[in-house]
């Protein structure tokens, strides 16, 4: 068998994961999570650039999945528009929402690092099974989140929606949706884009690639950069994930996200 045929046989499905373009609170270095902040100007540009890149790469999507948060939905729309593929169906679920950061929502990461130490903030952000402090009714964004009409449309009662989540808990709520709704579409041969969030995409990567609980702490995704996965017939990766685009810029963007947790007085 020629090497080309071998690759064709082994790489049966391609899937693209995307952390939405920069949001207003990414820019302000605040934990955004379930607060429905919109894309910044830069985030709109990132989403359009991502669409152009995916078009250049020859992508033709059949289906797009998003969370219920505007920044993931707008990113999907902008990507599809830049590709001239606006007709492609977009399916939304709370199960693809960003990790629920609990009582940390709205707080500035650098200030939290000053108060609690960089190590604690790193554990909150990147560890697999540490749950941040729970949000409660006294939190300034509690009502805005739980009174939002979109959360009355979920497949669980509002009272059972999370009040804070570790990455493990994100995977626990995401996996049933992945197995029941996303996987069957991949297996039909559809080319799928998941326009999600830093941590919902990390949870999918952990599951699909079998990343260990320790190693997932070293996976950070920048905004607006498509992650290409090539999978075999059992949905196992046939090669390492590829972050598409200028590699030097991508490395700089990853460092910028990691550095958001360094101690600094907010300006
Ligand atoms: O909730 C947030 O603020 C960020 C992730 O924050 P970190 O885990 O990077 O601190 O999520 P996203 O911008 O992908 O929706």
PDB file of C-alpha atoms and ligand atoms in Angstrom:
ATOM      1  CA  UNK A   1       0.000   0.000   0.000  1.00  0.00           C
ATOM      2  CA  UNK A   2       1.400   3.442  -0.877  1.00  0.00           C
ATOM      3  CA  UNK A   3       1.876   5.861   2.061  1.00  0.00           C
ATOM      4  CA  UNK A   4      -0.881   8.084   0.603  1.00  0.00           C
ATOM      5  CA  UNK A   5      -3.403   5.245   0.617  1.00  0.00           C
ATOM      6  CA  UNK A   6      -2.387   4.383   4.163  1.00  0.00           C
ATOM      7  CA  UNK A   7      -3.115   7.958   5.309  1.00  0.00           C
ATOM      8  CA  UNK A   8      -6.441   7.974   3.436  1.00  0.00           C
ATOM      9  CA  UNK A   9      -7.461   4.721   5.077  1.00  0.00           C
ATOM     10  CA  UNK A  10      -6.429   5.740   8.544  1.00  0.00           C
ATOM     11  CA  UNK A  11      -7.729   9.314   8.603  1.00  0.00           C
ATOM     12  CA  UNK A  12     -11.428   8.820   8.125  1.00  0.00           C
ATOM     13  CA  UNK A  13     -12.947  11.881   9.758  1.00  0.00           C
ATOM     14  CA  UNK A  14     -11.857  15.502  10.207  1.00  0.00           C
ATOM     15  CA  UNK A  15     -13.241  17.616  13.013  1.00  0.00           C
ATOM     16  CA  UNK A  16     -12.504  21.251  13.817  1.00  0.00           C
ATOM     17  CA  UNK A  17     -12.672  22.604  17.366  1.00  0.00           C
ATOM     18  CA  UNK A  18     -12.621  26.348  17.786  1.00  0.00           C
ATOM     19  CA  UNK A  19     -12.449  28.587  20.828  1.00  0.00           C
ATOM     20  CA  UNK A  20     -14.549  31.639  19.906  1.00  0.00           C
ATOM     21  CA  UNK A  21     -12.890  34.953  18.953  1.00  0.00           C
ATOM     22  CA  UNK A  22     -11.798  37.286  21.743  1.00  0.00           C
ATOM     23  CA  UNK A  23     -14.689  38.388  23.960  1.00  0.00           C
ATOM     24  CA  UNK A  24     -15.025  41.667  25.836  1.00  0.00           C
ATOM     25  CA  UNK A  25     -14.034  40.047  29.146  1.00  0.00           C
ATOM     26  CA  UNK A  26     -11.133  38.102  27.635  1.00  0.00           C
ATOM     27  CA  UNK A  27      -9.762  41.533  26.838  1.00  0.00           C
ATOM     28  CA  UNK A  28     -10.401  42.789  30.389  1.00  0.00           C
ATOM     29  CA  UNK A  29      -8.900  39.576  31.830  1.00  0.00           C
ATOM     30  CA  UNK A  30     -12.087  38.711  33.756  1.00  0.00           C
ATOM     31  CA  UNK A  31     -13.499  35.207  34.182  1.00  0.00           C
ATOM     32  CA  UNK A  32     -16.433  35.284  31.766  1.00  0.00           C
ATOM     33  CA  UNK A  33     -17.776  31.767  31.830  1.00  0.00           C
ATOM     34  CA  UNK A  34     -21.629  31.804  31.705  1.00  0.00           C
ATOM     35  CA  UNK A  35     -21.922  35.602  31.443  1.00  0.00           C
ATOM     36  CA  UNK A  36     -23.019  36.392  27.919  1.00  0.00           C
ATOM     37  CA  UNK A  37     -20.355  38.875  26.855  1.00  0.00           C
ATOM     38  CA  UNK A  38     -20.100  39.718  23.157  1.00  0.00           C
ATOM     39  CA  UNK A  39     -17.045  39.481  20.887  1.00  0.00           C
ATOM     40  CA  UNK A  40     -14.620  42.413  20.966  1.00  0.00           C
ATOM     41  CA  UNK A  41     -13.635  44.109  17.678  1.00  0.00           C
ATOM     42  CA  UNK A  42     -10.512  41.967  17.691  1.00  0.00           C
ATOM     43  CA  UNK A  43     -12.672  38.884  18.308  1.00  0.00           C
ATOM     44  CA  UNK A  44     -14.805  39.659  15.239  1.00  0.00           C
ATOM     45  CA  UNK A  45     -11.622  39.964  13.178  1.00  0.00           C
ATOM     46  CA  UNK A  46     -10.250  36.694  14.575  1.00  0.00           C
ATOM     47  CA  UNK A  47     -13.463  34.855  13.666  1.00  0.00           C
ATOM     48  CA  UNK A  48     -13.437  36.255  10.108  1.00  0.00           C
ATOM     49  CA  UNK A  49      -9.744  35.420   9.672  1.00  0.00           C
ATOM     50  CA  UNK A  50     -10.442  31.918  10.920  1.00  0.00           C
ATOM     51  CA  UNK A  51     -13.236  31.513   8.330  1.00  0.00           C
ATOM     52  CA  UNK A  52     -10.909  32.682   5.541  1.00  0.00           C
ATOM     53  CA  UNK A  53      -8.224  30.251   6.680  1.00  0.00           C
ATOM     54  CA  UNK A  54     -10.636  27.307   6.817  1.00  0.00           C
ATOM     55  CA  UNK A  55     -11.902  28.224   3.342  1.00  0.00           C
ATOM     56  CA  UNK A  56      -8.333  28.302   2.009  1.00  0.00           C
ATOM     57  CA  UNK A  57      -7.818  24.871   3.547  1.00  0.00           C
ATOM     58  CA  UNK A  58     -10.783  23.622   1.513  1.00  0.00           C
ATOM     59  CA  UNK A  59     -13.148  22.983   4.412  1.00  0.00           C
ATOM     60  CA  UNK A  60     -16.802  22.399   3.544  1.00  0.00           C
ATOM     61  CA  UNK A  61     -18.797  22.099   6.748  1.00  0.00           C
ATOM     62  CA  UNK A  62     -22.009  20.083   6.994  1.00  0.00           C
ATOM     63  CA  UNK A  63     -22.926  20.955  10.554  1.00  0.00           C
ATOM     64  CA  UNK A  64     -21.838  23.370  13.278  1.00  0.00           C
ATOM     65  CA  UNK A  65     -22.305  22.970  17.017  1.00  0.00           C
ATOM     66  CA  UNK A  66     -22.181  25.923  19.421  1.00  0.00           C
ATOM     67  CA  UNK A  67     -22.905  26.614  23.073  1.00  0.00           C
ATOM     68  CA  UNK A  68     -25.820  28.826  24.173  1.00  0.00           C
ATOM     69  CA  UNK A  69     -23.416  31.765  24.637  1.00  0.00           C
ATOM     70  CA  UNK A  70     -23.398  34.582  22.072  1.00  0.00           C
ATOM     71  CA  UNK A  71     -19.627  34.659  21.658  1.00  0.00           C
ATOM     72  CA  UNK A  72     -19.576  31.078  20.420  1.00  0.00           C
ATOM     73  CA  UNK A  73     -22.659  31.562  18.206  1.00  0.00           C
ATOM     74  CA  UNK A  74     -21.403  34.830  16.645  1.00  0.00           C
ATOM     75  CA  UNK A  75     -18.040  33.229  15.983  1.00  0.00           C
ATOM     76  CA  UNK A  76     -19.771  30.366  14.136  1.00  0.00           C
ATOM     77  CA  UNK A  77     -21.814  32.845  12.070  1.00  0.00           C
ATOM     78  CA  UNK A  78     -18.760  34.944  11.184  1.00  0.00           C
ATOM     79  CA  UNK A  79     -16.739  31.862  10.234  1.00  0.00           C
ATOM     80  CA  UNK A  80     -19.539  30.551   8.000  1.00  0.00           C
ATOM     81  CA  UNK A  81     -20.057  33.985   6.438  1.00  0.00           C
ATOM     82  CA  UNK A  82     -16.349  34.345   5.612  1.00  0.00           C
ATOM     83  CA  UNK A  83     -16.491  30.873   4.032  1.00  0.00           C
ATOM     84  CA  UNK A  84     -19.680  31.601   2.036  1.00  0.00           C
ATOM     85  CA  UNK A  85     -21.348  28.693   3.884  1.00  0.00           C
ATOM     86  CA  UNK A  86     -24.021  30.591   5.837  1.00  0.00           C
ATOM     87  CA  UNK A  87     -26.642  27.938   4.987  1.00  0.00           C
ATOM     88  CA  UNK A  88     -24.922  25.274   7.099  1.00  0.00           C
ATOM     89  CA  UNK A  89     -27.118  24.264  10.085  1.00  0.00           C
ATOM     90  CA  UNK A  90     -26.032  25.474  13.529  1.00  0.00           C
ATOM     91  CA  UNK A  91     -27.109  23.409  16.538  1.00  0.00           C
ATOM     92  CA  UNK A  92     -26.822  24.896  20.044  1.00  0.00           C
ATOM     93  CA  UNK A  93     -26.576  23.295  23.449  1.00  0.00           C
ATOM     94  CA  UNK A  94     -25.807  24.435  27.004  1.00  0.00           C
ATOM     95  CA  UNK A  95     -23.701  21.273  27.241  1.00  0.00           C
ATOM     96  CA  UNK A  96     -21.063  23.022  25.093  1.00  0.00           C
ATOM     97  CA  UNK A  97     -21.087  26.119  27.325  1.00  0.00           C
ATOM     98  CA  UNK A  98     -17.856  27.327  28.856  1.00  0.00           C
ATOM     99  CA  UNK A  99     -16.882  25.785  32.178  1.00  0.00           C
ATOM    100  CA  UNK A 100     -18.923  27.349  34.989  1.00  0.00           C
ATOM    101  CA  UNK A 101     -16.384  29.341  36.988  1.00  0.00           C
ATOM    102  CA  UNK A 102     -18.735  29.716  39.980  1.00  0.00           C
ATOM    103  CA  UNK A 103     -17.968  32.577  42.356  1.00  0.00           C
ATOM    104  CA  UNK A 104     -14.935  33.559  40.238  1.00  0.00           C
ATOM    105  CA  UNK A 105     -17.184  34.849  37.460  1.00  0.00           C
ATOM    106  CA  UNK A 106     -16.507  38.520  36.721  1.00  0.00           C
ATOM    107  CA  UNK A 107     -13.272  38.624  38.741  1.00  0.00           C
ATOM    108  CA  UNK A 108      -9.962  39.735  37.278  1.00  0.00           C
ATOM    109  CA  UNK A 109      -7.468  36.852  37.001  1.00  0.00           C
ATOM    110  CA  UNK A 110      -4.372  38.963  37.698  1.00  0.00           C
ATOM    111  CA  UNK A 111      -5.972  40.448  40.830  1.00  0.00           C
ATOM    112  CA  UNK A 112      -7.013  37.000  41.988  1.00  0.00           C
ATOM    113  CA  UNK A 113      -3.387  35.909  41.552  1.00  0.00           C
ATOM    114  CA  UNK A 114      -2.294  38.841  43.750  1.00  0.00           C
ATOM    115  CA  UNK A 115      -4.794  37.844  46.443  1.00  0.00           C
ATOM    116  CA  UNK A 116      -4.583  34.046  46.292  1.00  0.00           C
ATOM    117  CA  UNK A 117      -1.261  33.383  44.538  1.00  0.00           C
ATOM    118  CA  UNK A 118      -0.539  32.418  40.933  1.00  0.00           C
ATOM    119  CA  UNK A 119      -0.455  28.715  41.788  1.00  0.00           C
ATOM    120  CA  UNK A 120      -4.016  28.752  43.165  1.00  0.00           C
ATOM    121  CA  UNK A 121      -5.276  30.609  40.077  1.00  0.00           C
ATOM    122  CA  UNK A 122      -3.463  28.113  37.821  1.00  0.00           C
ATOM    123  CA  UNK A 123      -5.147  25.238  39.687  1.00  0.00           C
ATOM    124  CA  UNK A 124      -8.552  26.890  39.347  1.00  0.00           C
ATOM    125  CA  UNK A 125      -7.979  27.465  35.627  1.00  0.00           C
ATOM    126  CA  UNK A 126      -6.180  24.376  34.429  1.00  0.00           C
ATOM    127  CA  UNK A 127      -6.394  21.492  36.917  1.00  0.00           C
ATOM    128  CA  UNK A 128      -8.666  18.604  35.982  1.00  0.00           C
ATOM    129  CA  UNK A 129     -10.677  18.047  39.110  1.00  0.00           C
ATOM    130  CA  UNK A 130     -10.610  21.188  41.249  1.00  0.00           C
ATOM    131  CA  UNK A 131     -13.982  22.928  41.401  1.00  0.00           C
ATOM    132  CA  UNK A 132     -13.883  26.688  42.035  1.00  0.00           C
ATOM    133  CA  UNK A 133     -16.050  28.118  44.863  1.00  0.00           C
ATOM    134  CA  UNK A 134     -19.769  27.854  44.044  1.00  0.00           C
ATOM    135  CA  UNK A 135     -21.787  30.843  42.864  1.00  0.00           C
ATOM    136  CA  UNK A 136     -24.716  31.768  45.132  1.00  0.00           C
ATOM    137  CA  UNK A 137     -27.598  34.227  45.030  1.00  0.00           C
ATOM    138  CA  UNK A 138     -25.515  37.043  46.483  1.00  0.00           C
ATOM    139  CA  UNK A 139     -23.204  36.996  43.451  1.00  0.00           C
ATOM    140  CA  UNK A 140     -23.624  40.072  41.164  1.00  0.00           C
ATOM    141  CA  UNK A 141     -24.157  37.881  38.059  1.00  0.00           C
ATOM    142  CA  UNK A 142     -26.315  35.147  39.622  1.00  0.00           C
ATOM    143  CA  UNK A 143     -29.687  36.578  38.516  1.00  0.00           C
ATOM    144  CA  UNK A 144     -28.433  37.521  35.075  1.00  0.00           C
ATOM    145  CA  UNK A 145     -27.365  33.929  34.477  1.00  0.00           C
ATOM    146  CA  UNK A 146     -30.139  31.896  36.057  1.00  0.00           C
ATOM    147  CA  UNK A 147     -33.036  34.173  35.052  1.00  0.00           C
ATOM    148  CA  UNK A 148     -31.983  34.050  31.433  1.00  0.00           C
ATOM    149  CA  UNK A 149     -34.683  32.502  29.251  1.00  0.00           C
ATOM    150  CA  UNK A 150     -32.153  30.348  27.394  1.00  0.00           C
ATOM    151  CA  UNK A 151     -31.580  28.224  30.482  1.00  0.00           C
ATOM    152  CA  UNK A 152     -35.257  27.304  30.622  1.00  0.00           C
ATOM    153  CA  UNK A 153     -34.722  25.477  27.297  1.00  0.00           C
ATOM    154  CA  UNK A 154     -32.171  22.970  28.618  1.00  0.00           C
ATOM    155  CA  UNK A 155     -32.620  19.222  28.953  1.00  0.00           C
ATOM    156  CA  UNK A 156     -32.235  19.518  32.742  1.00  0.00           C
ATOM    157  CA  UNK A 157     -34.274  21.658  35.151  1.00  0.00           C
ATOM    158  CA  UNK A 158     -32.738  25.042  35.922  1.00  0.00           C
ATOM    159  CA  UNK A 159     -32.103  24.007  39.552  1.00  0.00           C
ATOM    160  CA  UNK A 160     -29.839  21.215  38.308  1.00  0.00           C
ATOM    161  CA  UNK A 161     -27.638  23.443  36.175  1.00  0.00           C
ATOM    162  CA  UNK A 162     -24.111  23.782  37.580  1.00  0.00           C
ATOM    163  CA  UNK A 163     -23.122  26.359  40.217  1.00  0.00           C
ATOM    164  CA  UNK A 164     -19.382  25.833  39.487  1.00  0.00           C
ATOM    165  CA  UNK A 165     -17.464  23.177  37.576  1.00  0.00           C
ATOM    166  CA  UNK A 166     -14.063  21.548  37.405  1.00  0.00           C
ATOM    167  CA  UNK A 167     -12.936  20.449  33.942  1.00  0.00           C
ATOM    168  CA  UNK A 168     -13.971  16.931  34.959  1.00  0.00           C
ATOM    169  CA  UNK A 169     -17.497  18.175  35.668  1.00  0.00           C
ATOM    170  CA  UNK A 170     -17.536  19.899  32.263  1.00  0.00           C
ATOM    171  CA  UNK A 171     -16.686  16.582  30.661  1.00  0.00           C
ATOM    172  CA  UNK A 172     -19.385  14.834  32.730  1.00  0.00           C
ATOM    173  CA  UNK A 173     -22.104  17.130  31.346  1.00  0.00           C
ATOM    174  CA  UNK A 174     -20.635  17.343  27.853  1.00  0.00           C
ATOM    175  CA  UNK A 175     -20.013  13.653  27.228  1.00  0.00           C
ATOM    176  CA  UNK A 176     -23.687  12.524  27.047  1.00  0.00           C
ATOM    177  CA  UNK A 177     -24.265  15.187  24.346  1.00  0.00           C
ATOM    178  CA  UNK A 178     -21.051  14.257  22.551  1.00  0.00           C
ATOM    179  CA  UNK A 179     -22.065  10.584  22.461  1.00  0.00           C
ATOM    180  CA  UNK A 180     -25.753  11.035  21.646  1.00  0.00           C
ATOM    181  CA  UNK A 181     -25.635  13.966  19.240  1.00  0.00           C
ATOM    182  CA  UNK A 182     -22.157  14.817  17.930  1.00  0.00           C
ATOM    183  CA  UNK A 183     -20.654  11.347  17.406  1.00  0.00           C
ATOM    184  CA  UNK A 184     -23.538  10.008  15.242  1.00  0.00           C
ATOM    185  CA  UNK A 185     -23.123  13.002  12.899  1.00  0.00           C
ATOM    186  CA  UNK A 186     -19.363  12.456  12.627  1.00  0.00           C
ATOM    187  CA  UNK A 187     -19.972   8.772  11.885  1.00  0.00           C
ATOM    188  CA  UNK A 188     -22.331   9.757   9.047  1.00  0.00           C
ATOM    189  CA  UNK A 189     -19.259  11.335   7.459  1.00  0.00           C
ATOM    190  CA  UNK A 190     -20.279  14.943   8.130  1.00  0.00           C
ATOM    191  CA  UNK A 191     -17.560  17.558   8.425  1.00  0.00           C
ATOM    192  CA  UNK A 192     -18.197  19.271  11.719  1.00  0.00           C
ATOM    193  CA  UNK A 193     -17.131  22.509  13.349  1.00  0.00           C
ATOM    194  CA  UNK A 194     -17.544  22.910  17.093  1.00  0.00           C
ATOM    195  CA  UNK A 195     -17.460  26.596  17.926  1.00  0.00           C
ATOM    196  CA  UNK A 196     -17.004  26.402  21.673  1.00  0.00           C
ATOM    197  CA  UNK A 197     -14.888  27.746  24.483  1.00  0.00           C
ATOM    198  CA  UNK A 198     -11.416  27.305  25.909  1.00  0.00           C
ATOM    199  CA  UNK A 199     -12.488  24.736  28.468  1.00  0.00           C
ATOM    200  CA  UNK A 200     -15.323  23.006  26.602  1.00  0.00           C
ATOM    201  CA  UNK A 201     -12.811  22.384  23.778  1.00  0.00           C
ATOM    202  CA  UNK A 202     -10.171  21.225  26.307  1.00  0.00           C
ATOM    203  CA  UNK A 203     -12.704  18.735  27.687  1.00  0.00           C
ATOM    204  CA  UNK A 204     -13.356  17.353  24.178  1.00  0.00           C
ATOM    205  CA  UNK A 205      -9.616  17.125  23.508  1.00  0.00           C
ATOM    206  CA  UNK A 206      -9.100  15.278  26.792  1.00  0.00           C
ATOM    207  CA  UNK A 207     -11.745  12.751  25.839  1.00  0.00           C
ATOM    208  CA  UNK A 208     -10.880  12.258  22.153  1.00  0.00           C
ATOM    209  CA  UNK A 209      -7.102  12.235  22.570  1.00  0.00           C
ATOM    210  CA  UNK A 210      -7.079  10.449  25.933  1.00  0.00           C
ATOM    211  CA  UNK A 211      -4.976  13.222  27.533  1.00  0.00           C
ATOM    212  CA  UNK A 212      -4.048  12.340  31.134  1.00  0.00           C
ATOM    213  CA  UNK A 213      -5.482  14.270  34.095  1.00  0.00           C
ATOM    214  CA  UNK A 214      -2.032  15.815  34.688  1.00  0.00           C
ATOM    215  CA  UNK A 215      -1.201  16.642  31.073  1.00  0.00           C
ATOM    216  CA  UNK A 216      -4.477  18.427  30.391  1.00  0.00           C
ATOM    217  CA  UNK A 217      -3.186  21.194  32.719  1.00  0.00           C
ATOM    218  CA  UNK A 218      -0.672  22.073  29.995  1.00  0.00           C
ATOM    219  CA  UNK A 219      -3.250  22.463  27.240  1.00  0.00           C
ATOM    220  CA  UNK A 220      -4.271  26.062  26.626  1.00  0.00           C
ATOM    221  CA  UNK A 221      -6.222  27.220  23.589  1.00  0.00           C
ATOM    222  CA  UNK A 222      -6.000  30.739  22.186  1.00  0.00           C
ATOM    223  CA  UNK A 223      -9.100  32.512  20.835  1.00  0.00           C
ATOM    224  CA  UNK A 224     -10.010  32.217  17.160  1.00  0.00           C
ATOM    225  CA  UNK A 225      -7.518  29.481  16.273  1.00  0.00           C
ATOM    226  CA  UNK A 226      -8.989  26.348  14.650  1.00  0.00           C
ATOM    227  CA  UNK A 227      -7.810  23.010  16.031  1.00  0.00           C
ATOM    228  CA  UNK A 228      -7.894  20.283  13.398  1.00  0.00           C
ATOM    229  CA  UNK A 229      -8.381  16.679  14.499  1.00  0.00           C
ATOM    230  CA  UNK A 230      -7.979  13.752  12.125  1.00  0.00           C
ATOM    231  CA  UNK A 231      -9.692  10.629  13.427  1.00  0.00           C
ATOM    232  CA  UNK A 232      -9.880   6.962  12.459  1.00  0.00           C
ATOM    233  CA  UNK A 233     -13.066   4.899  12.230  1.00  0.00           C
ATOM    234  CA  UNK A 234     -13.110   4.539  16.034  1.00  0.00           C
ATOM    235  CA  UNK A 235     -12.768   8.314  16.428  1.00  0.00           C
ATOM    236  CA  UNK A 236      -9.219   7.963  17.700  1.00  0.00           C
ATOM    237  CA  UNK A 237      -6.685  10.541  16.478  1.00  0.00           C
ATOM    238  CA  UNK A 238      -4.381   9.335  13.699  1.00  0.00           C
ATOM    239  CA  UNK A 239      -1.990  12.236  14.233  1.00  0.00           C
ATOM    240  CA  UNK A 240      -1.412  15.032  16.766  1.00  0.00           C
ATOM    241  CA  UNK A 241      -3.916  17.875  16.804  1.00  0.00           C
ATOM    242  CA  UNK A 242      -2.961  20.760  14.521  1.00  0.00           C
ATOM    243  CA  UNK A 243      -3.564  24.388  15.451  1.00  0.00           C
ATOM    244  CA  UNK A 244      -3.989  26.011  12.051  1.00  0.00           C
ATOM    245  CA  UNK A 245      -2.314  29.312  11.186  1.00  0.00           C
ATOM    246  CA  UNK A 246       0.977  31.112  11.757  1.00  0.00           C
ATOM    247  CA  UNK A 247       2.724  28.950  14.365  1.00  0.00           C
ATOM    248  CA  UNK A 248       4.786  31.788  15.908  1.00  0.00           C
ATOM    249  CA  UNK A 249       1.636  33.886  16.385  1.00  0.00           C
ATOM    250  CA  UNK A 250      -0.216  30.907  17.852  1.00  0.00           C
ATOM    251  CA  UNK A 251       2.557  30.245  20.392  1.00  0.00           C
ATOM    252  CA  UNK A 252       2.534  33.933  21.376  1.00  0.00           C
ATOM    253  CA  UNK A 253      -1.262  33.831  21.758  1.00  0.00           C
ATOM    254  CA  UNK A 254      -1.066  30.724  23.977  1.00  0.00           C
ATOM    255  CA  UNK A 255       1.515  32.436  26.180  1.00  0.00           C
ATOM    256  CA  UNK A 256      -0.722  35.487  26.432  1.00  0.00           C
ATOM    257  CA  UNK A 257      -3.625  33.350  27.696  1.00  0.00           C
ATOM    258  CA  UNK A 258      -1.343  31.580  30.190  1.00  0.00           C
ATOM    259  CA  UNK A 259       0.057  34.923  31.410  1.00  0.00           C
ATOM    260  CA  UNK A 260      -3.469  36.145  32.200  1.00  0.00           C
ATOM    261  CA  UNK A 261      -3.034  34.318  35.513  1.00  0.00           C
ATOM    262  CA  UNK A 262       0.108  36.252  36.537  1.00  0.00           C
ATOM    263  CA  UNK A 263      -0.208  38.527  39.564  1.00  0.00           C
ATOM    264  CA  UNK A 264      -0.759  42.155  38.542  1.00  0.00           C
ATOM    265  CA  UNK A 265      -2.835  45.075  39.795  1.00  0.00           C
ATOM    266  CA  UNK A 266      -5.745  45.615  37.380  1.00  0.00           C
ATOM    267  CA  UNK A 267      -5.377  48.939  35.519  1.00  0.00           C
TER     268      UNK A 267
HETATM  269  O1  LIG B   1     -14.524  31.791  31.021  1.00  0.00           O
HETATM  270  C1  LIG B   1     -13.567  32.441  30.583  1.00  0.00           C
HETATM  271  O2  LIG B   1     -13.272  33.558  30.984  1.00  0.00           O
HETATM  272  C2  LIG B   1     -12.712  31.837  29.448  1.00  0.00           C
HETATM  273  C3  LIG B   1     -11.743  30.824  29.923  1.00  0.00           C
HETATM  274  O3  LIG B   1     -10.957  31.310  30.920  1.00  0.00           O
HETATM  275  P1  LIG B   1      -9.627  30.575  31.349  1.00  0.00           P
HETATM  276  O4  LIG B   1      -9.956  29.131  31.603  1.00  0.00           O
HETATM  277  O5  LIG B   1      -8.609  30.732  30.212  1.00  0.00           O
HETATM  278  O6  LIG B   1      -9.183  31.301  32.591  1.00  0.00           O
HETATM  279  O7  LIG B   1     -13.559  31.128  28.600  1.00  0.00           O
HETATM  280  P2  LIG B   1     -13.861  31.501  27.064  1.00  0.00           P
HETATM  281  O8  LIG B   1     -13.228  32.828  26.783  1.00  0.00           O
HETATM  282  O9  LIG B   1     -13.218  30.409  26.218  1.00  0.00           O
HETATM  283  O10 LIG B   1     -15.347  31.471  26.939  1.00  0.00           O
END
